[in-house]
mmCIF file of C-alpha atoms and ligand atoms in Angstrom:
data_model
loop_
_atom_site.group_PDB
_atom_site.id
_atom_site.type_symbol
_atom_site.label_atom_id
_atom_site.label_comp_id
_atom_site.label_asym_id
_atom_site.label_seq_id
_atom_site.Cartn_x
_atom_site.Cartn_y
_atom_site.Cartn_z
ATOM 1 C CA MET A 1 -21.698 -29.428 -4.509
ATOM 2 C CA LYS A 2 -18.571 -30.502 -6.592
ATOM 3 C CA ILE A 3 -14.834 -30.334 -6.030
ATOM 4 C CA MET A 4 -12.779 -30.375 -9.279
ATOM 5 C CA SER A 5 -9.181 -30.045 -9.589
ATOM 6 C CA GLY A 6 -6.533 -29.178 -12.295
ATOM 7 C CA ASN A 7 -2.942 -30.710 -12.153
ATOM 8 C CA SER A 8 -1.396 -27.944 -10.118
ATOM 9 C CA ASN A 9 -1.962 -29.592 -6.838
ATOM 10 C CA LEU A 10 -4.003 -32.956 -6.704
ATOM 11 C CA PRO A 11 -3.065 -33.832 -2.871
ATOM 12 C CA LEU A 12 -4.645 -30.268 -1.707
ATOM 13 C CA ALA A 13 -7.806 -31.035 -3.551
ATOM 14 C CA ARG A 14 -7.908 -34.739 -2.696
ATOM 15 C CA ALA A 15 -7.463 -33.379 1.030
ATOM 16 C CA ILE A 16 -10.367 -30.720 0.780
ATOM 17 C CA ALA A 17 -12.584 -33.032 -0.865
ATOM 18 C CA GLY A 18 -11.713 -35.667 1.819
ATOM 19 C CA TYR A 19 -12.514 -33.019 4.341
ATOM 20 C CA LEU A 20 -16.151 -32.404 2.801
ATOM 21 C CA GLU A 21 -16.696 -36.139 2.458
ATOM 22 C CA LEU A 22 -16.974 -36.182 -1.459
ATOM 23 C CA PRO A 23 -15.245 -37.654 -4.208
ATOM 24 C CA LEU A 24 -12.819 -35.528 -6.829
ATOM 25 C CA THR A 25 -15.129 -34.896 -9.913
ATOM 26 C CA ASP A 26 -14.078 -37.100 -12.544
ATOM 27 C CA ALA A 27 -12.387 -35.467 -15.333
ATOM 28 C CA SER A 28 -9.348 -35.157 -17.253
ATOM 29 C CA VAL A 29 -6.814 -32.296 -17.688
ATOM 30 C CA ARG A 30 -4.320 -33.354 -20.197
ATOM 31 C CA ARG A 31 -2.090 -32.012 -22.775
ATOM 32 C CA PHE A 32 -2.146 -32.281 -26.987
ATOM 33 C CA ALA A 33 1.359 -33.468 -28.344
ATOM 34 C CA ASP A 34 2.005 -29.509 -28.803
ATOM 35 C CA GLU A 35 1.118 -29.101 -25.069
ATOM 36 C CA GLU A 36 -2.209 -27.339 -25.204
ATOM 37 C CA VAL A 37 -4.622 -28.136 -22.465
ATOM 38 C CA PHE A 38 -7.557 -30.419 -23.050
ATOM 39 C CA VAL A 39 -10.178 -30.722 -20.343
ATOM 40 C CA GLU A 40 -12.969 -33.169 -20.331
ATOM 41 C CA ILE A 41 -15.490 -33.726 -17.784
ATOM 42 C CA HIS A 42 -16.593 -37.343 -17.432
ATOM 43 C CA GLU A 43 -19.640 -36.596 -15.353
ATOM 44 C CA ASN A 44 -23.070 -34.414 -15.290
ATOM 45 C CA VAL A 45 -22.395 -31.199 -13.578
ATOM 46 C CA ARG A 46 -25.411 -29.558 -15.083
ATOM 47 C CA GLY A 47 -27.053 -27.358 -12.340
ATOM 48 C CA GLU A 48 -24.042 -27.994 -9.757
ATOM 49 C CA ASP A 49 -22.346 -25.783 -7.410
ATOM 50 C CA VAL A 50 -18.639 -26.469 -8.633
ATOM 51 C CA PHE A 51 -15.169 -25.515 -6.876
ATOM 52 C CA VAL A 52 -12.216 -25.821 -9.576
ATOM 53 C CA VAL A 53 -9.060 -26.059 -7.348
ATOM 54 C CA GLN A 54 -5.968 -24.577 -8.955
ATOM 55 C CA PRO A 55 -3.168 -22.588 -7.565
ATOM 56 C CA THR A 56 -1.364 -20.791 -10.176
ATOM 57 C CA SER A 57 2.010 -21.686 -9.035
ATOM 58 C CA PHE A 58 4.990 -22.917 -11.239
ATOM 59 C CA PRO A 59 4.723 -23.483 -14.039
ATOM 60 C CA ALA A 60 2.250 -20.352 -13.678
ATOM 61 C CA ASN A 61 0.988 -20.079 -17.124
ATOM 62 C CA ASP A 62 0.497 -23.563 -17.705
ATOM 63 C CA ASN A 63 -1.713 -23.591 -14.478
ATOM 64 C CA LEU A 64 -3.551 -20.561 -14.965
ATOM 65 C CA MET A 65 -4.180 -21.980 -18.482
ATOM 66 C CA GLU A 66 -5.483 -25.204 -17.062
ATOM 67 C CA LEU A 67 -7.691 -23.024 -14.560
ATOM 68 C CA LEU A 68 -9.328 -21.301 -17.622
ATOM 69 C CA ILE A 69 -9.603 -24.174 -19.393
ATOM 70 C CA CYS A 70 -11.523 -26.081 -16.399
ATOM 71 C CA ILE A 71 -13.830 -22.775 -15.899
ATOM 72 C CA ASP A 72 -14.823 -22.669 -19.566
ATOM 73 C CA ALA A 73 -15.432 -26.527 -19.657
ATOM 74 C CA LEU A 74 -17.625 -26.371 -16.766
ATOM 75 C CA ARG A 75 -19.653 -23.156 -17.971
ATOM 76 C CA ARG A 76 -20.317 -24.858 -21.343
ATOM 77 C CA ALA A 77 -21.500 -27.880 -19.110
ATOM 78 C CA SER A 78 -24.134 -25.723 -17.450
ATOM 79 C CA ALA A 79 -22.690 -25.711 -14.036
ATOM 80 C CA LYS A 80 -25.114 -23.220 -12.113
ATOM 81 C CA ARG A 81 -21.900 -21.684 -10.164
ATOM 82 C CA ILE A 82 -18.167 -21.751 -10.773
ATOM 83 C CA THR A 83 -15.880 -21.200 -7.910
ATOM 84 C CA ALA A 84 -12.129 -20.877 -8.614
ATOM 85 C CA VAL A 85 -10.233 -22.029 -6.051
ATOM 86 C CA VAL A 86 -6.836 -20.244 -6.364
ATOM 87 C CA PRO A 87 -4.981 -20.751 -3.073
ATOM 88 C CA TYR A 88 -1.782 -19.677 -4.423
ATOM 89 C CA PHE A 89 -2.926 -16.384 -7.000
ATOM 90 C CA GLY A 90 0.169 -16.208 -9.176
ATOM 91 C CA TYR A 91 1.018 -12.833 -10.967
ATOM 92 C CA ALA A 92 -0.414 -11.277 -7.342
ATOM 93 C CA ARG A 93 3.313 -9.387 -7.117
ATOM 94 C CA GLN A 94 2.615 -7.506 -10.089
ATOM 95 C CA ASP A 95 -0.584 -5.442 -8.738
ATOM 96 C CA ARG A 96 0.773 -1.613 -9.706
ATOM 97 C CA LYS A 97 2.800 -0.256 -12.286
ATOM 98 C CA PRO A 98 6.498 -0.142 -10.843
ATOM 99 C CA GLY A 99 7.542 2.275 -13.552
ATOM 100 C CA PRO A 100 6.568 3.723 -16.858
ATOM 101 C CA ARG A 101 5.328 1.333 -19.728
ATOM 102 C CA THR A 102 4.758 -1.578 -17.448
ATOM 103 C CA PRO A 103 1.606 -3.805 -17.096
ATOM 104 C CA ILE A 104 -0.699 -4.592 -13.861
ATOM 105 C CA SER A 105 -0.756 -8.350 -14.917
ATOM 106 C CA ALA A 106 -2.771 -9.411 -11.498
ATOM 107 C CA LYS A 107 -5.477 -7.368 -12.853
ATOM 108 C CA LEU A 108 -5.085 -9.073 -16.517
ATOM 109 C CA VAL A 109 -5.126 -12.425 -14.737
ATOM 110 C CA ALA A 110 -8.471 -11.472 -12.841
ATOM 111 C CA ASN A 111 -10.264 -10.579 -15.818
ATOM 112 C CA LEU A 112 -8.996 -13.539 -17.522
ATOM 113 C CA ILE A 113 -10.567 -15.683 -14.788
ATOM 114 C CA THR A 114 -13.673 -13.637 -14.738
ATOM 115 C CA GLU A 115 -14.030 -13.532 -18.204
ATOM 116 C CA ALA A 116 -13.587 -17.502 -18.358
ATOM 117 C CA GLY A 117 -16.739 -17.850 -16.476
ATOM 118 C CA ALA A 118 -15.791 -17.913 -13.031
ATOM 119 C CA ASP A 119 -18.808 -16.882 -10.348
ATOM 120 C CA ARG A 120 -16.406 -16.447 -7.456
ATOM 121 C CA VAL A 121 -12.959 -16.614 -6.304
ATOM 122 C CA LEU A 122 -11.231 -18.093 -3.111
ATOM 123 C CA SER A 123 -7.673 -17.621 -2.388
ATOM 124 C CA VAL A 124 -5.644 -17.605 0.748
ATOM 125 C CA ASP A 125 -3.385 -14.633 2.057
ATOM 126 C CA LEU A 126 -3.459 -13.015 -1.413
ATOM 127 C CA HIS A 127 -0.108 -10.869 -1.629
ATOM 128 C CA ALA A 128 -2.153 -7.346 -1.360
ATOM 129 C CA GLY A 129 -5.765 -7.194 -0.075
ATOM 130 C CA GLN A 130 -6.767 -4.698 -2.656
ATOM 131 C CA ILE A 131 -6.748 -7.633 -5.340
ATOM 132 C CA GLN A 132 -9.662 -8.519 -4.464
ATOM 133 C CA GLY A 133 -10.996 -5.266 -5.888
ATOM 134 C CA PHE A 134 -9.623 -6.750 -9.201
ATOM 135 C CA PHE A 135 -12.200 -8.738 -9.688
ATOM 136 C CA ASP A 136 -15.942 -7.602 -9.810
ATOM 137 C CA ILE A 137 -17.135 -11.322 -8.709
ATOM 138 C CA PRO A 138 -17.612 -12.001 -5.016
ATOM 139 C CA THR A 139 -13.775 -12.989 -3.858
ATOM 140 C CA ASP A 140 -12.811 -14.374 -0.574
ATOM 141 C CA ASN A 141 -9.544 -13.813 0.966
ATOM 142 C CA LEU A 142 -8.630 -16.409 3.467
ATOM 143 C CA PHE A 143 -5.881 -16.366 5.978
ATOM 144 C CA ALA A 144 -3.434 -18.869 7.002
ATOM 145 C CA ALA A 145 -2.616 -17.335 10.297
ATOM 146 C CA PRO A 146 -5.019 -19.349 12.473
ATOM 147 C CA VAL A 147 -3.569 -22.540 11.267
ATOM 148 C CA MET A 148 0.065 -20.979 12.057
ATOM 149 C CA ALA A 149 -0.903 -19.579 15.475
ATOM 150 C CA ALA A 150 -2.006 -23.028 16.604
ATOM 151 C CA ASP A 151 1.073 -24.464 15.344
ATOM 152 C CA ILE A 152 3.339 -21.886 17.357
ATOM 153 C CA GLN A 153 1.335 -22.155 20.343
ATOM 154 C CA ALA A 154 1.843 -25.599 20.112
ATOM 155 C CA ARG A 155 5.206 -25.570 19.580
ATOM 156 C CA LEU A 156 6.819 -22.370 20.892
ATOM 157 C CA GLY A 157 4.482 -21.675 23.385
ATOM 158 C CA GLY A 158 5.708 -20.127 26.218
ATOM 159 C CA GLN A 159 8.555 -18.846 24.944
ATOM 160 C CA ASP A 160 9.663 -15.043 24.664
ATOM 161 C CA LEU A 161 7.887 -14.634 21.326
ATOM 162 C CA THR A 162 8.304 -11.677 19.135
ATOM 163 C CA VAL A 163 6.384 -11.599 15.626
ATOM 164 C CA VAL A 164 8.642 -9.804 12.713
ATOM 165 C CA SER A 165 7.555 -8.783 9.512
ATOM 166 C CA PRO A 166 10.484 -8.997 6.872
ATOM 167 C CA ASP A 167 9.707 -5.415 5.035
ATOM 168 C CA VAL A 168 7.257 -2.544 5.978
ATOM 169 C CA GLY A 169 4.645 -3.727 3.518
ATOM 170 C CA GLY A 170 3.973 -6.810 5.926
ATOM 171 C CA VAL A 171 3.366 -4.749 8.909
ATOM 172 C CA VAL A 172 -0.600 -5.565 9.016
ATOM 173 C CA ARG A 173 0.062 -9.071 8.291
ATOM 174 C CA ALA A 174 2.321 -9.436 10.852
ATOM 175 C CA ARG A 175 0.346 -7.289 13.662
ATOM 176 C CA ALA A 176 -2.973 -9.745 13.239
ATOM 177 C CA LEU A 177 -0.224 -12.872 13.889
ATOM 178 C CA ALA A 178 0.828 -11.178 16.776
ATOM 179 C CA LYS A 179 -2.820 -10.569 17.868
ATOM 180 C CA ARG A 180 -3.333 -14.370 17.852
ATOM 181 C CA LEU A 181 -0.432 -15.017 20.189
ATOM 182 C CA ASP A 182 -1.564 -12.885 22.943
ATOM 183 C CA ASN A 183 -0.420 -9.707 21.585
ATOM 184 C CA ALA A 184 3.295 -10.922 21.090
ATOM 185 C CA PRO A 185 5.302 -7.570 20.541
ATOM 186 C CA LEU A 186 6.430 -6.977 16.894
ATOM 187 C CA ALA A 187 9.478 -5.941 15.005
ATOM 188 C CA ILE A 188 9.899 -5.030 11.472
ATOM 189 C CA VAL A 189 13.146 -5.837 9.035
ATOM 190 C CA ASP A 190 13.884 -2.521 6.916
ATOM 191 C CA LYS A 191 14.644 -4.137 3.899
ATOM 192 C CA ARG A 192 15.802 -2.148 0.960
ATOM 193 C CA ARG A 193 15.936 -4.003 -2.584
ATOM 194 C CA ASP A 194 18.453 -2.493 -5.088
ATOM 195 C CA ARG A 195 17.261 -5.061 -7.845
ATOM 196 C CA PRO A 196 14.520 -7.695 -8.116
ATOM 197 C CA GLY A 197 15.320 -10.845 -7.276
ATOM 198 C CA GLN A 198 18.064 -9.453 -4.694
ATOM 199 C CA SER A 199 17.156 -8.273 -1.174
ATOM 200 C CA GLU A 200 19.179 -6.310 1.505
ATOM 201 C CA VAL A 201 18.734 -6.207 5.233
ATOM 202 C CA MET A 202 19.407 -2.641 6.581
ATOM 203 C CA ASN A 203 18.197 -2.598 10.045
ATOM 204 C CA ILE A 204 15.812 -4.094 12.600
ATOM 205 C CA ILE A 205 13.308 -1.408 14.357
ATOM 206 C CA GLY A 206 12.335 -3.097 17.328
ATOM 207 C CA ASP A 207 14.253 -4.928 20.319
ATOM 208 C CA VAL A 208 14.915 -8.435 19.622
ATOM 209 C CA ARG A 209 17.332 -9.435 22.030
ATOM 210 C CA GLY A 210 16.849 -12.583 23.608
ATOM 211 C CA ARG A 211 13.507 -13.248 21.751
ATOM 212 C CA THR A 212 12.146 -16.003 19.903
ATOM 213 C CA CYS A 213 11.310 -14.235 16.848
ATOM 214 C CA ILE A 214 8.665 -15.425 14.450
ATOM 215 C CA LEU A 215 9.003 -14.244 10.852
ATOM 216 C CA ILE A 216 5.856 -13.778 8.264
ATOM 217 C CA ASP A 217 5.320 -13.436 5.135
ATOM 218 C CA ASP A 218 3.031 -14.433 2.178
ATOM 219 C CA ILE A 219 5.489 -15.583 0.002
ATOM 220 C CA ILE A 220 9.143 -16.819 0.059
ATOM 221 C CA ASP A 221 10.475 -17.119 -3.898
ATOM 222 C CA SER A 222 14.414 -16.775 -4.244
ATOM 223 C CA GLY A 223 14.471 -16.761 -0.197
ATOM 224 C CA GLY A 224 16.918 -13.675 -0.193
ATOM 225 C CA THR A 225 14.440 -12.012 1.948
ATOM 226 C CA LEU A 226 13.807 -14.315 4.712
ATOM 227 C CA CYS A 227 17.476 -15.734 5.277
ATOM 228 C CA ASN A 228 19.161 -12.048 5.293
ATOM 229 C CA ALA A 229 16.200 -11.039 7.266
ATOM 230 C CA ALA A 230 16.969 -14.079 9.911
ATOM 231 C CA GLN A 231 20.863 -13.183 9.775
ATOM 232 C CA ALA A 232 19.995 -9.419 10.557
ATOM 233 C CA LEU A 233 17.850 -10.511 13.534
ATOM 234 C CA LEU A 234 20.642 -13.104 14.789
ATOM 235 C CA ASP A 235 22.942 -10.272 14.381
ATOM 236 C CA ASP A 236 20.835 -8.285 16.552
ATOM 237 C CA GLY A 237 20.862 -10.764 19.469
ATOM 238 C CA ALA A 238 17.794 -12.769 18.570
ATOM 239 C CA LYS A 239 17.521 -16.096 20.494
ATOM 240 C CA SER A 240 16.284 -17.738 17.693
ATOM 241 C CA VAL A 241 14.257 -17.375 14.360
ATOM 242 C CA THR A 242 11.539 -19.412 12.410
ATOM 243 C CA ALA A 243 9.501 -18.436 9.576
ATOM 244 C CA TYR A 244 5.984 -18.858 8.876
ATOM 245 C CA ILE A 245 5.004 -18.390 5.037
ATOM 246 C CA THR A 246 2.131 -18.987 3.464
ATOM 247 C CA HIS A 247 3.065 -19.402 -0.029
ATOM 248 C CA GLY A 248 6.315 -21.815 -0.651
ATOM 249 C CA VAL A 249 7.211 -20.706 -4.223
ATOM 250 C CA LEU A 250 10.637 -21.595 -3.424
ATOM 251 C CA SER A 251 12.242 -21.345 -6.834
ATOM 252 C CA GLY A 252 15.746 -21.824 -8.190
ATOM 253 C CA GLY A 253 18.184 -22.840 -5.010
ATOM 254 C CA ALA A 254 15.477 -21.405 -2.400
ATOM 255 C CA VAL A 255 15.413 -24.722 -0.880
ATOM 256 C CA ALA A 256 19.196 -24.931 -0.635
ATOM 257 C CA ARG A 257 19.542 -21.305 0.513
ATOM 258 C CA VAL A 258 16.975 -21.911 3.758
ATOM 259 C CA THR A 259 18.666 -25.030 4.224
ATOM 260 C CA ASN A 260 22.012 -23.603 4.649
ATOM 261 C CA SER A 261 20.540 -20.216 6.447
ATOM 262 C CA ALA A 262 20.551 -19.006 10.262
ATOM 263 C CA LEU A 263 16.702 -19.923 9.816
ATOM 264 C CA LYS A 264 15.877 -22.487 12.717
ATOM 265 C CA GLU A 265 13.216 -23.723 10.587
ATOM 266 C CA LEU A 266 10.772 -22.498 7.824
ATOM 267 C CA VAL A 267 7.421 -23.690 7.934
ATOM 268 C CA ILE A 268 5.071 -23.237 4.473
ATOM 269 C CA THR A 269 1.709 -24.563 4.093
ATOM 270 C CA ASP A 270 0.330 -26.690 1.006
ATOM 271 C CA SER A 271 -1.120 -24.004 -1.087
ATOM 272 C CA ILE A 272 1.454 -24.714 -3.701
ATOM 273 C CA LEU A 273 2.650 -28.718 -4.257
ATOM 274 C CA ALA A 274 5.748 -28.792 -2.500
ATOM 275 C CA THR A 275 8.916 -30.279 -4.657
ATOM 276 C CA ASP A 276 10.875 -33.195 -3.502
ATOM 277 C CA ALA A 277 13.583 -31.194 -2.576
ATOM 278 C CA ALA A 278 11.290 -28.830 0.193
ATOM 279 C CA ARG A 279 9.713 -32.129 1.362
ATOM 280 C CA ASP A 280 13.116 -33.768 1.873
ATOM 281 C CA SER A 281 14.876 -30.589 3.987
ATOM 282 C CA ASN A 282 15.185 -31.117 7.360
ATOM 283 C CA ARG A 283 14.744 -27.254 7.614
ATOM 284 C CA ILE A 284 11.168 -26.764 6.119
ATOM 285 C CA ARG A 285 7.922 -28.080 7.293
ATOM 286 C CA ILE A 286 4.474 -27.839 5.367
ATOM 287 C CA LEU A 287 1.341 -27.482 7.367
ATOM 288 C CA THR A 288 -2.176 -28.331 5.574
ATOM 289 C CA ILE A 289 -4.486 -25.467 4.920
ATOM 290 C CA ALA A 290 -6.854 -27.999 3.533
ATOM 291 C CA PRO A 291 -9.519 -28.140 6.431
ATOM 292 C CA LEU A 292 -9.610 -24.198 6.000
ATOM 293 C CA LEU A 293 -9.963 -24.281 2.733
ATOM 294 C CA GLY A 294 -12.847 -27.299 3.184
ATOM 295 C CA GLU A 295 -14.819 -25.396 5.665
ATOM 296 C CA ALA A 296 -14.852 -22.412 3.526
ATOM 297 C CA ILE A 297 -16.247 -23.863 0.702
ATOM 298 C CA ARG A 298 -18.733 -25.756 2.773
ATOM 299 C CA ARG A 299 -19.789 -22.509 4.147
ATOM 300 C CA ILE A 300 -20.174 -20.847 0.389
ATOM 301 C CA ALA A 301 -22.116 -23.548 -0.495
ATOM 302 C CA ASP A 302 -24.327 -23.440 2.381
ATOM 303 C CA GLU A 303 -24.433 -19.803 2.113
ATOM 304 C CA SER A 304 -23.195 -19.086 5.531
ATOM 305 C CA SER A 305 -20.720 -16.840 6.885
ATOM 306 C CA VAL A 306 -16.842 -17.093 6.007
ATOM 307 C CA SER A 307 -15.523 -14.282 7.481
ATOM 308 C CA SER A 308 -16.560 -15.816 11.188
ATOM 309 C CA LEU A 309 -13.894 -18.695 10.295
ATOM 310 C CA PHE A 310 -11.471 -15.869 11.641
ATOM 311 C CA ASP A 311 -13.196 -14.511 14.502
HETATM 312 C C1 LIG B 401 7.485 -9.148 -0.953
HETATM 313 O O1 LIG B 401 6.609 -8.126 -0.953
HETATM 314 C C2 LIG B 401 6.720 -10.249 -0.705
HETATM 315 O O2 LIG B 401 6.157 -10.484 0.605
HETATM 316 C C3 LIG B 401 8.075 -11.667 -0.225
HETATM 317 O O3 LIG B 401 8.777 -11.117 0.714
HETATM 318 C C4 LIG B 401 9.064 -11.657 -1.675
HETATM 319 O O4 LIG B 401 8.151 -12.259 -2.870
HETATM 320 C C5 LIG B 401 9.902 -12.735 -1.199
HETATM 321 O O5 LIG B 401 10.768 -12.959 -2.209
HETATM 322 P P1 LIG B 401 11.874 -13.789 -2.284
HETATM 323 O O6 LIG B 401 12.004 -14.960 -1.420
HETATM 324 O O7 LIG B 401 12.617 -13.873 -3.606
HETATM 325 O O8 LIG B 401 13.011 -12.620 -1.507
#
């Protein structure tokens, strides 16, 4: 088995390799003067089971291109099996046609990864579970919920917890976390979004008075959804609001928005390499999913069960 990495999240790839007690594959992923991606693998991978770690986060197109070219290099170097480890799958939010004459870019990206030569895909908290079906190759979708639940139990255990979904679409994810927290009650923020990039909180479904609220979502991008939801929960009498979000996209002024928000804390994972601003914010904490990914990779290589990781 070999672990190779693009440039998108080297610390995560190193941590995964550390968990598996393997060195990272010796390769360089660099740019020509005109920014073309060039990949060179400096060791033999013929007949190897290779896992390429490359979240397709900002800059999404560059990181996607690196992933595709790494896969192509491995295929031409006769790797036996190539798994694209894409902890954050960019373009996932474009998983359906929101209007006439619009693309389904998540499907296009799935096609590109498959055509490049990937034999399998491993991702975490895909924006929509059905994106697995966009691939005609085996695709494992891991959940960060066990990592989050352990952190919540350690830090907030014993408090009156209510798990909150910031929108109707996230209820299944919230219910799964609530189940891991001794069946904590659920609440839902009924959100209306007038324009892309803007969000407006309408009302809270469920009683949050005096409760320690845990907001859970897959992505924080501009931070609008989360910060508005936190304020609405406090306005409804919540004692405090802490957010657990798998993928800290945190575009533009999101870190400042979170830092100045009503949120007690934002907890994200290292699926995306955090910016300096995110790391320096005293309101943001990062949990690692390297052991989760490392264990899933070990099980894929051993051909043992991955789903039993979540029993
Ligand atoms: C939407 O369906 C997602 O689950 C997130 O709620 C959304 O992407 C967050 O975006 P923002 O932080 O820009 O409000």
